[in-house]
Short mmCIF file of C-alpha atoms and ligand atoms in Angstrom, two decimals:
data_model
loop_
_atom_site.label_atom_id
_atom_site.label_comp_id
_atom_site.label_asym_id
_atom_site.label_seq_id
_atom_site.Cartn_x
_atom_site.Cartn_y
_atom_site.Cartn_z
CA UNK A 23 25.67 -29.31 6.98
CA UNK A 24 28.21 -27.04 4.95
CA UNK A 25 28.08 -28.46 1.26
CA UNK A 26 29.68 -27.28 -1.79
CA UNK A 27 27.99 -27.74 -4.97
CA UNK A 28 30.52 -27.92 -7.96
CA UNK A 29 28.41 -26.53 -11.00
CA UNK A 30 25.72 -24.48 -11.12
CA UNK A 31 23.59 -26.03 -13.76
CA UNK A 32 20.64 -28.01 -14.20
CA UNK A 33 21.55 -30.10 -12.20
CA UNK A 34 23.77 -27.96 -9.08
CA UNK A 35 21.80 -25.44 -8.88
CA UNK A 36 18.44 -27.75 -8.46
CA UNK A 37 20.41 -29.49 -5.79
CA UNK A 38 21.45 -26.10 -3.99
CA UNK A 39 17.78 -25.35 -3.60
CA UNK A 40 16.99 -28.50 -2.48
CA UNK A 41 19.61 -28.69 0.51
CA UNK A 42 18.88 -25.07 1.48
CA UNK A 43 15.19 -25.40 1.64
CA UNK A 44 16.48 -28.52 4.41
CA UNK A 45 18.43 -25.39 6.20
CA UNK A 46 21.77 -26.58 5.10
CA UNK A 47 24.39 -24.22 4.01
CA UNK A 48 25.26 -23.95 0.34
CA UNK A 49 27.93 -22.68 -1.52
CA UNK A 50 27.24 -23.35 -5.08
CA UNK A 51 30.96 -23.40 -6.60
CA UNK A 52 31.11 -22.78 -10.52
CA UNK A 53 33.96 -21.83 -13.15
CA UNK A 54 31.33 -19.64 -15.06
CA UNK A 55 32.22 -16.02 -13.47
CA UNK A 56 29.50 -14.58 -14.69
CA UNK A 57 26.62 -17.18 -14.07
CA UNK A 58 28.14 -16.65 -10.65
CA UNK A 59 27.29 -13.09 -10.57
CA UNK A 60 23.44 -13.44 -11.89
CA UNK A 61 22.95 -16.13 -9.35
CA UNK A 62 24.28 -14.00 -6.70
CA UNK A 63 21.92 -11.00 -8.04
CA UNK A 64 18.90 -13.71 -7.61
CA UNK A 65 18.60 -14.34 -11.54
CA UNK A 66 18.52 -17.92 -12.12
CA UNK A 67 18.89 -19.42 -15.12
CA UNK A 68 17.31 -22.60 -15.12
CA UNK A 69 13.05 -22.97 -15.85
CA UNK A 70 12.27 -24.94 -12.39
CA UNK A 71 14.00 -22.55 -10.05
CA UNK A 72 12.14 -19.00 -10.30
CA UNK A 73 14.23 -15.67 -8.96
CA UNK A 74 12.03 -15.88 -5.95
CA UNK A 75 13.08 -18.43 -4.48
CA UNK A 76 16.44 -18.00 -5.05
CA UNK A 77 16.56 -14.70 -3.81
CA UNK A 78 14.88 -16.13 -0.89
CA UNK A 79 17.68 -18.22 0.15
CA UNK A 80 20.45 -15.79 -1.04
CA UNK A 81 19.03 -13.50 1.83
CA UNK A 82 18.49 -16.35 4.30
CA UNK A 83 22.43 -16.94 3.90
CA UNK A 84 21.77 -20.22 3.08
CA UNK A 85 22.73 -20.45 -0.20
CA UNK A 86 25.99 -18.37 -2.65
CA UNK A 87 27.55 -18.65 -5.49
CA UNK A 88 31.21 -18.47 -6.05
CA UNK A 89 33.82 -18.75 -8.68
CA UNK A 90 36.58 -18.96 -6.23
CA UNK A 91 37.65 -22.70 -5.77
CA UNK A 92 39.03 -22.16 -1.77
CA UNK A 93 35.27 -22.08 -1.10
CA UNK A 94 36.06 -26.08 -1.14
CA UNK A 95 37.62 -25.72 1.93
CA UNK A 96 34.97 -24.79 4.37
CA UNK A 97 32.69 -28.15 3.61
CA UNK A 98 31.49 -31.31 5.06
CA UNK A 99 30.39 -31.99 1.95
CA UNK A 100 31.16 -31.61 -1.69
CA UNK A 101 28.42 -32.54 -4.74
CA UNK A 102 30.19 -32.81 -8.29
CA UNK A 103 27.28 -31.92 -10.81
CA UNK A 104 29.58 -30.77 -13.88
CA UNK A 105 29.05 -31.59 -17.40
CA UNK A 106 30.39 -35.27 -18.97
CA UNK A 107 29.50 -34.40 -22.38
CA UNK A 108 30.98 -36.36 -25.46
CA UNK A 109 34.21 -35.93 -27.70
CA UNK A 110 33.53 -34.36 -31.42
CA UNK A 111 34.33 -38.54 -31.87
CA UNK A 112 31.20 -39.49 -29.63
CA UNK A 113 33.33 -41.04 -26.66
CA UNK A 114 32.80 -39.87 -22.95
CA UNK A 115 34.59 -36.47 -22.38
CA UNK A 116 35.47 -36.23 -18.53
CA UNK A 117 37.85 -33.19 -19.32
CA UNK A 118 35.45 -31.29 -16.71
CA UNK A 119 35.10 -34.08 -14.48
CA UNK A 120 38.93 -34.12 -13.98
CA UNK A 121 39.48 -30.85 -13.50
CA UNK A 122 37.03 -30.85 -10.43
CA UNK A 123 39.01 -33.38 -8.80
CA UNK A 124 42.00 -31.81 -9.84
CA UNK A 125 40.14 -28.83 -7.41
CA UNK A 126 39.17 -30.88 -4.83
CA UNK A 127 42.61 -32.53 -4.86
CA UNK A 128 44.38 -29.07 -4.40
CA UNK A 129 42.11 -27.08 -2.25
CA UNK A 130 40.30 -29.90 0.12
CA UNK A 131 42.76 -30.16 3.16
CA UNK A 132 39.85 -31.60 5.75
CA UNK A 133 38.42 -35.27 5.22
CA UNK A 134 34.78 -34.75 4.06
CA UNK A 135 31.95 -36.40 1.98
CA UNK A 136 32.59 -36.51 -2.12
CA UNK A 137 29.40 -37.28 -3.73
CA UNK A 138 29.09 -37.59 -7.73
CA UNK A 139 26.03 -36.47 -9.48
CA UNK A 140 27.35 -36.28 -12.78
CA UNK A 141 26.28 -38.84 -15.15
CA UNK A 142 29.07 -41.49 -15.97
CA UNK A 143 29.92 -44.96 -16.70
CA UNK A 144 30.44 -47.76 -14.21
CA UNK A 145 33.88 -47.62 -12.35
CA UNK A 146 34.04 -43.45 -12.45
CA UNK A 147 33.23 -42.78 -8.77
CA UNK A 148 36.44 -45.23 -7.81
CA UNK A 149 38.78 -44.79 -10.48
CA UNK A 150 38.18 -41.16 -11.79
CA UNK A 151 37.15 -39.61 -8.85
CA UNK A 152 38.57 -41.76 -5.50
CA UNK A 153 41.53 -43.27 -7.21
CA UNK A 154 42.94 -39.88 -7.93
CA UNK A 155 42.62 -38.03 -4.67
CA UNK A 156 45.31 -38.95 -2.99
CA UNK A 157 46.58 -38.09 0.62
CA UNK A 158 43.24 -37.59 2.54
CA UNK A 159 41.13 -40.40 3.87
CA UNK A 160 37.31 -38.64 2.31
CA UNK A 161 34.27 -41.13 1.88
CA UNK A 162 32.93 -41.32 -1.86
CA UNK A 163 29.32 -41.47 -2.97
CA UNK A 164 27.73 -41.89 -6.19
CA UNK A 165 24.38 -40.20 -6.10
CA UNK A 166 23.32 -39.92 -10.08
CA UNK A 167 21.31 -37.22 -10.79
CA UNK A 168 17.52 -37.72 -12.17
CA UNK A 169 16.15 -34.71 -13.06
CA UNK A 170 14.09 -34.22 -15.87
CA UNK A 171 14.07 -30.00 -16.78
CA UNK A 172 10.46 -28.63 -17.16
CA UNK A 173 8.97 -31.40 -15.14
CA UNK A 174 6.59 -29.96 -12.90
CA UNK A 175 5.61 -33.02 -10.93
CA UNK A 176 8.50 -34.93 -10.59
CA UNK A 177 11.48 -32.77 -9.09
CA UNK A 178 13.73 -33.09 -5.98
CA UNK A 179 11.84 -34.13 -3.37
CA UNK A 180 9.54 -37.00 -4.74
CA UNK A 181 12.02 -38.80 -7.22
CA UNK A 182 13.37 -41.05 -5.66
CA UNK A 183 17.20 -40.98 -4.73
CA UNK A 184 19.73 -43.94 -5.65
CA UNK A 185 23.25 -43.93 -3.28
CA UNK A 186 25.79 -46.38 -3.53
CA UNK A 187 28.69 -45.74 -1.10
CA UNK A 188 32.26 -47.35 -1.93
CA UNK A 189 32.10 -47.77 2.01
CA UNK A 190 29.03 -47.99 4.32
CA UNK A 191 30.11 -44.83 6.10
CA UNK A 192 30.10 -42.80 3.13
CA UNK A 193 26.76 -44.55 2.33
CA UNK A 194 25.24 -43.59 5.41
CA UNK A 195 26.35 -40.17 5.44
CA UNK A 196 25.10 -39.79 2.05
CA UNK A 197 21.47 -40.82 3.25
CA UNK A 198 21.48 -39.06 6.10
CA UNK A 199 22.11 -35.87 3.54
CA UNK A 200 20.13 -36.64 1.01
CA UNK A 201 17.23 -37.98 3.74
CA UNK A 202 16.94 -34.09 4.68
CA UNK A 203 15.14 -33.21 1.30
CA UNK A 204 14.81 -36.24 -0.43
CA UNK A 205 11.29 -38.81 0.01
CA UNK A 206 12.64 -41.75 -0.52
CA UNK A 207 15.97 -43.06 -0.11
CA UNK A 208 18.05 -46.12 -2.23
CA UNK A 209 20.73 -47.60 -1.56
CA UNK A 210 22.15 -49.90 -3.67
CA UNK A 211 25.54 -52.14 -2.61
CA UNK A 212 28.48 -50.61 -4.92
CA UNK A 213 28.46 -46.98 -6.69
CA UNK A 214 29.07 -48.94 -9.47
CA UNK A 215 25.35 -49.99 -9.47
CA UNK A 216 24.42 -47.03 -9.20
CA UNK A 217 26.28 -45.28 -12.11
CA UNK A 218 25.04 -48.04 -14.41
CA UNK A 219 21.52 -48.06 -13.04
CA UNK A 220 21.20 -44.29 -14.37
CA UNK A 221 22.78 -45.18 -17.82
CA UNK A 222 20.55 -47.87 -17.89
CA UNK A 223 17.44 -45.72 -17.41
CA UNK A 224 18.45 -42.92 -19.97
CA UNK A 225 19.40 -46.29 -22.24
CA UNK A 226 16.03 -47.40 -22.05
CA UNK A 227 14.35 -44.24 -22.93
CA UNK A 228 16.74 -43.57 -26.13
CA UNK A 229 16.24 -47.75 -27.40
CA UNK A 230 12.44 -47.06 -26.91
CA UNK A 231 12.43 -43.83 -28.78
CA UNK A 232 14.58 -45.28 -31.54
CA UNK A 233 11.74 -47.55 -31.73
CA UNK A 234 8.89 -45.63 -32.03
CA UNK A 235 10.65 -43.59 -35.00
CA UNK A 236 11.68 -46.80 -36.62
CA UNK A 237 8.06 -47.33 -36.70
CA UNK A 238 6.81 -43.86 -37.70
CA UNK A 239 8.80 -44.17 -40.40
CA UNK A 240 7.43 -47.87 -41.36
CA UNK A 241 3.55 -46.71 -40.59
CA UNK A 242 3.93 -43.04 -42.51
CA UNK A 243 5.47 -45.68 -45.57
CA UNK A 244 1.96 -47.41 -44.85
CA UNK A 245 0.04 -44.71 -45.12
CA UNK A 246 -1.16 -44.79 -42.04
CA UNK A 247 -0.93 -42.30 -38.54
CA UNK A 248 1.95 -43.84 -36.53
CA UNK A 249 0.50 -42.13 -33.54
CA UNK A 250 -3.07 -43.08 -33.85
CA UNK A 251 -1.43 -47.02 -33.84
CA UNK A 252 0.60 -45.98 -30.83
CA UNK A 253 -2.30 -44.30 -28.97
CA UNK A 254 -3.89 -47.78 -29.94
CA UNK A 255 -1.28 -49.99 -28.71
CA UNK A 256 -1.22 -48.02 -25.30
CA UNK A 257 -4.68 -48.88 -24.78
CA UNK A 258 -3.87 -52.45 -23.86
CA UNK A 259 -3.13 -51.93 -19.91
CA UNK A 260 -0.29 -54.65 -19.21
CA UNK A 261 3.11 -55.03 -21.21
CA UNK A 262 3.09 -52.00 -22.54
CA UNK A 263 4.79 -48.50 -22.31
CA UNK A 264 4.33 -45.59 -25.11
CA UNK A 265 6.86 -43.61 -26.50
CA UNK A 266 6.42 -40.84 -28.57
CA UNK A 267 8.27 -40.23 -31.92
CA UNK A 268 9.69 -37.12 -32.86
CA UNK A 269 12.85 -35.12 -34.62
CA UNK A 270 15.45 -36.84 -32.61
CA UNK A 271 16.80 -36.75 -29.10
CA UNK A 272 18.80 -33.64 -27.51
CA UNK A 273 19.52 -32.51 -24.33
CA UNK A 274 22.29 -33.92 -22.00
CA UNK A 275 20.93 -37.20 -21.39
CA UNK A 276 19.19 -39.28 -24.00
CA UNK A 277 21.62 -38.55 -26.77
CA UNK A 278 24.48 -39.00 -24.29
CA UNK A 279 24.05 -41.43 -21.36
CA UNK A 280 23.87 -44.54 -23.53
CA UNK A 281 27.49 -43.76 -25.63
CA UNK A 282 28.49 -43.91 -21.66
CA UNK A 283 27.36 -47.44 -21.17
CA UNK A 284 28.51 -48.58 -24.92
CA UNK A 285 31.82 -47.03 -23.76
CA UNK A 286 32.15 -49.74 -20.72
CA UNK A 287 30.57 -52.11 -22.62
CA UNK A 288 33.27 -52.40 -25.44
CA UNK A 289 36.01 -52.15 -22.54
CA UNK A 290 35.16 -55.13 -20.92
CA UNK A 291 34.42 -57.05 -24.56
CA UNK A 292 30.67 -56.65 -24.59
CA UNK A 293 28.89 -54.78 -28.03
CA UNK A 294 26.30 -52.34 -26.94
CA UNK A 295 24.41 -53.81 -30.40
CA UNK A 296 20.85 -51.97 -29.00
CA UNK A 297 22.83 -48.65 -28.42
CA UNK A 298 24.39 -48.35 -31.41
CA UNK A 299 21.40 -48.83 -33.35
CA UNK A 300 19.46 -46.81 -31.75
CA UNK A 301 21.61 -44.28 -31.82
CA UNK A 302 21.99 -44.62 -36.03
CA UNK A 303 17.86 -44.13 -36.04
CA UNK A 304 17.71 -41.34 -33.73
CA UNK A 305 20.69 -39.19 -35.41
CA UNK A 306 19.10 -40.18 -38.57
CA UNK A 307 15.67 -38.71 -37.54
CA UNK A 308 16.50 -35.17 -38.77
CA UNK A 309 17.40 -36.12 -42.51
CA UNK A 310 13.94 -37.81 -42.16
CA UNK A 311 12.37 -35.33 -41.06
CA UNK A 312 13.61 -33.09 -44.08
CA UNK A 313 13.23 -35.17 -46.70
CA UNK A 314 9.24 -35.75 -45.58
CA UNK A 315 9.67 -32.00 -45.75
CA UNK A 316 10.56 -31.11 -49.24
CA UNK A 317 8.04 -33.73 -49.92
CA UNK A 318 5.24 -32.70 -48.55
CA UNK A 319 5.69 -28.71 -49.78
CA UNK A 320 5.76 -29.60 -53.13
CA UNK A 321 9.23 -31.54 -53.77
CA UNK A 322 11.52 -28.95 -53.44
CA UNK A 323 12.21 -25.97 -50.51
CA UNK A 324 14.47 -23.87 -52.71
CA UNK A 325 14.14 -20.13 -52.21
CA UNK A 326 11.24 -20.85 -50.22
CA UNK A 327 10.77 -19.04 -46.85
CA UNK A 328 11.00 -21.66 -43.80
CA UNK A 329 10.42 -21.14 -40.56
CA UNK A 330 11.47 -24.02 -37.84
CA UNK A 331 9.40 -23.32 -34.29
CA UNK A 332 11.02 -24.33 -31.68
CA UNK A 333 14.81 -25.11 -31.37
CA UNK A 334 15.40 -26.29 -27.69
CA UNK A 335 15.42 -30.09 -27.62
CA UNK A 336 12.17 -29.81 -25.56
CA UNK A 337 9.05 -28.18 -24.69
CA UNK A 338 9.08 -25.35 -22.53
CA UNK A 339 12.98 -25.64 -21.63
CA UNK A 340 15.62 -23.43 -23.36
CA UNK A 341 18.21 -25.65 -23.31
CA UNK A 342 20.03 -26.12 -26.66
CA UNK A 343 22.24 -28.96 -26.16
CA UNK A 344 22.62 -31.56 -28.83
CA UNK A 345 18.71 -30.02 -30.40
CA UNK A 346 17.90 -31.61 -33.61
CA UNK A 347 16.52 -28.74 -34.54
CA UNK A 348 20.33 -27.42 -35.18
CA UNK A 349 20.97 -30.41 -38.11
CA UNK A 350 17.00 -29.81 -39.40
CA UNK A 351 18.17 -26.44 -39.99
CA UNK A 352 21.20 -26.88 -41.68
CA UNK A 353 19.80 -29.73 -44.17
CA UNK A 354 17.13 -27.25 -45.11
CA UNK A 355 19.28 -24.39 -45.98
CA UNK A 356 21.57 -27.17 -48.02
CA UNK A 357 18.24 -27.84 -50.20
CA UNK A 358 17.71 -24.22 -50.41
CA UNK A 359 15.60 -23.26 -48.10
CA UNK A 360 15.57 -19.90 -46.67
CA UNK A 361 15.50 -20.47 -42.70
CA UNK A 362 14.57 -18.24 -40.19
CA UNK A 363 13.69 -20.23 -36.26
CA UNK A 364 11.65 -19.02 -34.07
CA UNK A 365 11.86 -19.78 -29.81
CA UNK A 366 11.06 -16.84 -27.44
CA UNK A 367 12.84 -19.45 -24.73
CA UNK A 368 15.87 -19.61 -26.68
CA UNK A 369 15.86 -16.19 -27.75
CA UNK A 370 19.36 -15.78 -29.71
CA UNK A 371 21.28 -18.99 -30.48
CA UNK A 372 24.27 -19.99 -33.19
CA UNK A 373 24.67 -16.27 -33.70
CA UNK A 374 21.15 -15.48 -35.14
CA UNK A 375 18.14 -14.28 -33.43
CA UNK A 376 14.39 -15.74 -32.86
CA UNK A 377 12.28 -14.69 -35.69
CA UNK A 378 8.48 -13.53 -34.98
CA UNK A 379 5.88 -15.99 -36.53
CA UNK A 380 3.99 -14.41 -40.26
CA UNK A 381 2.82 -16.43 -42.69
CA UNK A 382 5.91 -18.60 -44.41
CA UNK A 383 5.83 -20.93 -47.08
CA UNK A 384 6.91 -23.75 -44.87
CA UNK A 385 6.29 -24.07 -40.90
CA UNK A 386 8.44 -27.19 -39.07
CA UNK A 387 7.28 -27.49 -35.45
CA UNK A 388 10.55 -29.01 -33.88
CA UNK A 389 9.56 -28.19 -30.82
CA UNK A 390 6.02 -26.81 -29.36
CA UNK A 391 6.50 -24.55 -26.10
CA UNK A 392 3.25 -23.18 -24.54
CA UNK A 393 3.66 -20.40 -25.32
CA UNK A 394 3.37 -20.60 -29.17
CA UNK A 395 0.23 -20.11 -30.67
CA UNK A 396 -0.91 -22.96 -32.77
CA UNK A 397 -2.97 -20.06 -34.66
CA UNK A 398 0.58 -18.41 -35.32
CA UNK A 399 1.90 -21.67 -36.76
CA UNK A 400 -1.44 -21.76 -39.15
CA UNK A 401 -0.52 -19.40 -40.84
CA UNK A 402 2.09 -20.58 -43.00
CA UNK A 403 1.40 -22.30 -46.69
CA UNK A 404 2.66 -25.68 -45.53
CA UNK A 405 3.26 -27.27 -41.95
CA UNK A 406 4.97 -30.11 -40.99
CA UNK A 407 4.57 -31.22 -37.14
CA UNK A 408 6.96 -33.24 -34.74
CA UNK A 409 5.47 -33.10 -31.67
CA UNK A 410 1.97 -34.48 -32.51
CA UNK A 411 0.10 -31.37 -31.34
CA UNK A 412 -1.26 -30.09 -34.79
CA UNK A 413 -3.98 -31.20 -35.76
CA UNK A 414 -4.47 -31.72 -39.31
CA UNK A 415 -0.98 -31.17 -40.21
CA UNK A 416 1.20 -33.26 -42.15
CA UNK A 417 3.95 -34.75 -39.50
CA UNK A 418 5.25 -37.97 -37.68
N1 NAD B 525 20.42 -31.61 -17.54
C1 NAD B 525 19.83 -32.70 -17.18
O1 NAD B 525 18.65 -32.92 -17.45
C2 NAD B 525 20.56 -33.78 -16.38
C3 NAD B 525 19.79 -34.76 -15.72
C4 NAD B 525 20.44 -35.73 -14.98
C5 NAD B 525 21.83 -35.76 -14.95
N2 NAD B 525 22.55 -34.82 -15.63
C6 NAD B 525 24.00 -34.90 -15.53
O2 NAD B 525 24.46 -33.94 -14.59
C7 NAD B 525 25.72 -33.40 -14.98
C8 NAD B 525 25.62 -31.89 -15.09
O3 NAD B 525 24.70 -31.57 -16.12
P1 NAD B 525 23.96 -30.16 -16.20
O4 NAD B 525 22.84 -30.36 -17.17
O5 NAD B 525 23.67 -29.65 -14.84
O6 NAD B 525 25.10 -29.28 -16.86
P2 NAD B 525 25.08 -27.68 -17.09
O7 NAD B 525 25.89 -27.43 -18.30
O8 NAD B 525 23.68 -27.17 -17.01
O9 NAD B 525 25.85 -27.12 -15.82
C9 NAD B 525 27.15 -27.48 -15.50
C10 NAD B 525 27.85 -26.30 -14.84
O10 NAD B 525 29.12 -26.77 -14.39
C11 NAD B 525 30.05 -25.70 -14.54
N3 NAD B 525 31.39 -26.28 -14.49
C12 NAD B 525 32.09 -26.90 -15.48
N4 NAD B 525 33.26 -27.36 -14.99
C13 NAD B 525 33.30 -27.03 -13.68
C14 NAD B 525 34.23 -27.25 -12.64
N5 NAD B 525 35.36 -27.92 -12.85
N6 NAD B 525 33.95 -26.77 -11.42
C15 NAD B 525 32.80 -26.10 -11.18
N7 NAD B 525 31.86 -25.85 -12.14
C16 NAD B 525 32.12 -26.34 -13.36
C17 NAD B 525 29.65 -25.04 -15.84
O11 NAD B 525 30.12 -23.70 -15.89
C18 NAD B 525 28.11 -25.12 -15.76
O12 NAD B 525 27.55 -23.96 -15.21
C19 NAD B 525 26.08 -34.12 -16.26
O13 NAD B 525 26.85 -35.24 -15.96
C20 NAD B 525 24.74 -34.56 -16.80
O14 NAD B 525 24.83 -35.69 -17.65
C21 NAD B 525 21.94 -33.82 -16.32
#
C-alpha cells in the first residue's frame, strides 16, 4: 500500500519502519524541513530506530521523507501521528492536529484511508478530524498509538494494536494494514472506544504513580524505605501491581493523556476528581524533591556546586518534554544553588550544555541512563537519588 505518515516523530517515524519492513511504501510527511533532510541522509533521531535500518529502507525505496504536503496526494493511506500537546493553561492543544487536516483537506483529492494515531480525547476522530473534511467520501480510523520510547521488548510488532473504525469498511481496511506488521489485532466497536481506551491506560499509569509518591512521601516521614515496603507489597502475587516513585512524570504521555480525558470529562458534567489529584502530587514531586534536598546537604544549597544527572524524563531516551528535571533545576538555583546538569543523551538543552561529572557538593540523580557511571555520581559530597539505583544514597 502507498501510506503517508504525517509526523516524523516518536511515534511516525516508528510506524514508517514498521509498514516498510511489511514492503509497503512510505512517505513520511513532516513540517520540520530539516528533520526531513537528516532522515533522508539515514540519521534518525529517535533511540529505537538505528541509522541502519533506516538507511536500509531509504535505499530499498520503501521509505522518504518529505516536507512538501502534495506528497498527500499519491496515498491509499494517510497516518496522523503529530503532537496534541497542552495549552500554557493545561487544556488539550490540537493547533497541530488541525492544521493536518487543514492539509489533508486541501491536498487529498482521491478517497483514501485517514487513520489517527495521535493521542486525543473521545469524539476527535469524528468531530476534529471527519467532521471537518468535507467534499470526499474517505473512511476514518482511530488507531492510538502505544509506544513506549527505549522499550526494547515491547515495540511495533508485539503490542498489541486497538482500531475502531467510524464504519466497518474503514475498520477492515485498517486491520488489513495494520495486520501486515502488527501481531495482534483489536477492534473495538466506535473510535471513540478506542481514543478513551488509550487515555485510560496513560490515566492509570499517572493515578498509580501519584500514588506511590504520595506514599514515598508518607514512608520517608516514617522513617522508613518507601521502596523496600513497595518491593514488599509486590511480593504478594494477586491484586497487586508496583509502581515506582520518582521526580515526577514527563514525556508526552503520562503528564498529558489524562488532562485529555479530564477535558471530556468536565464537557459532558463529569469531575475527573482522580486526575486532578494526581496530577497536584505529581507536579508537586519536584518541590519535594528539593526541599529533601537542601535537607539532606546540610539545610541550605546556597553557593554550593550542584550537579543534576540526568534531565530527559527517562532512562536511556533523550527526550526532554515536560522533564522534571527542568523545575528541579530551577528551584535549586532559586535557593542558591549553583547548577550545572549533566546527560550525554541530551547533550545541549535550554541553551546550556551537559556538564562532565567531578566531584560536586551535591549530586541529584533525576534520571539514571546506562551509560552513567554510578562511580562518577560517587563522587560528589552529597547524593540524593530518584530512580532507586544508588545504593546507600539518600533518595525516594
Ligand atoms: N512519544 C510517545 O511516547 C508517544 C506514545 C504514544 C502516543 N503518542 C502520541 O503520538 C502523537 C505524536 O507524538 P510524538 O511523540 O511522535 O511527537 P514528536 O514531537 O516526536 O513528533 C511529531 C512530529 O510531527 C511534526 N509535525 C507537527 N505538525 C505537523 C503537521 N501538521 N504535519 C506534519 N508533521 C507535523 C513535528 O515536526 C514532529 O517532527 C501525540 O499525540 C502523542 O501524544 C506519543
Amino acid at each position: 500500500m502507498h501510506v503517508v505518515i504525517m509526523g516524523q516523530g516518536y511515534v511516525g517515524l516508528t510506524i514508517a519502519m514498521g509498514a516498510a519492513s511489511a514492503g509497503h511504501k512510505v512517505i513520511g510527511f513532516d513540517t520540520n524541513a530539516t528533520l526531513v533532510t537528516n532522515l533522508n541522509s539515514g540519521i534518525s533521531h529517535i533511540e529505537g530506530i538505528s541509522n541502519l535500518v533506516l538507511s536500509g529502507f531509504l535505499e530499498s525505496k520503501n521509505y522518504t521523507a518529505t516536507a512538501d504536503p502534495s506528497s498527500l496526494c499519491d496515498s491509499e493511506i494517510i497516518i496522523i501521528a503529530v503532537p496534541t500537546p497542552l495549552t500554557p493553561g493545561r487544556e488539550p492543544d490540537l493547533t497541530l492536529l488541525n492544521r493536518a487536516v487543514e492539509l489533508i483537506q486541501s491536498e487529498v483529492k482521491n478517497p483514501v484511508l485517514i487513520i489517527n494515531e495521535s493521542t486525543s480525547y473521545p469524539g476527535t476522530l469524528r468531530n476534529e478530524i471527519a467532521g471537518r473534511i468535507v467534499g470526499m467520501s474517505h473512511l476514518y480510523a482511530s488507531s492510538p498509538e502505544r509506544i513506549d520510547p527505549g522499550n526494547t521488548f515491547w515495540g511495533t510488532k508485539n503490542t498489541p494494536r486497538l482500531i475502531g473504525g467510524l464504519s466497518i469498511d474503514a475498520s477492515s481496511k485498517a486491520r488489513e494494514f495494520y495486520s501486515s506488521f502488527c501481531d495482534k489485532i483489536i477492534e473495538v466497536s466506535s473510535p471513540e472506544v478506542a481514543e478513551a481506551a488509550k487515555l485510560f491506560e496513560n490515566t492509570f499509569r499517572q493515578v498509580n504513580i501519584a500514588l506511590v509518591n504520595e506514599f514515598a512521601q508518607i514512608a520517608a516521614a516514617l522513617g522508613i524505605s518507601g521502596r523496600e515496603v513497595l518491593d514488599a507489597a509486590a511480593t504478594k502475587p494477586y491484586g497487586f501491581m508496583e509502581f515506582n516513585p520518582g521526580p515526577g512524570v514527563g514525556g508526552h504521555c503520562i503528564p498529558v493523556d489524562p488532562t485529555y480525558l479530564a477535558y471530556i470529562a468536565n464537557k459532558v458534567g463529569v469531575p475527573a476528581t482522580f486526575i486532578k489529584r494526581a496530577n497536584e502530587v505529581n507536579l508537586g514531586m519536584p518541590a519535594y524533591v528539593v526541599k529533601r534536598v537542601i535537607t539532606g546537604a546540610g539545610g541550605s544549597v546556597k553557593g554550593k556546586s550542584v550537579v543534576v544527572i540526568g534531565v530527559s524524563y527517562k532512562a536511556n531516551v533523550s527526550d526532554t518534554r515536560e522533564t522534571p528535571a527542568a523545575p528541579i533545576i530551577d528551584l535549586l538555583r532559586e535557593a542558591g544553588g549553583v547548577v550545572s546538569w549533566h546527560d550525554p543523551l541530551v547533550g545541549t538543552w535550554r541553551g546550556e550544555t551537559s556538564c562532565a561529572i567531578e566531584k560536586f557538593d551535591v549530586a541529584v540523580v533525576v534520571t539514571k541512563h546506562n551509560e552513567v557511571s554510578i562511580s562518577d555520581v560517587k563522587k560528589s559530597e552529597y547524593i540524593f537519588d530518584c530512580t532507586g539505583s544508588i545504593s546507600g544514597a539518600d533518595g525516594i
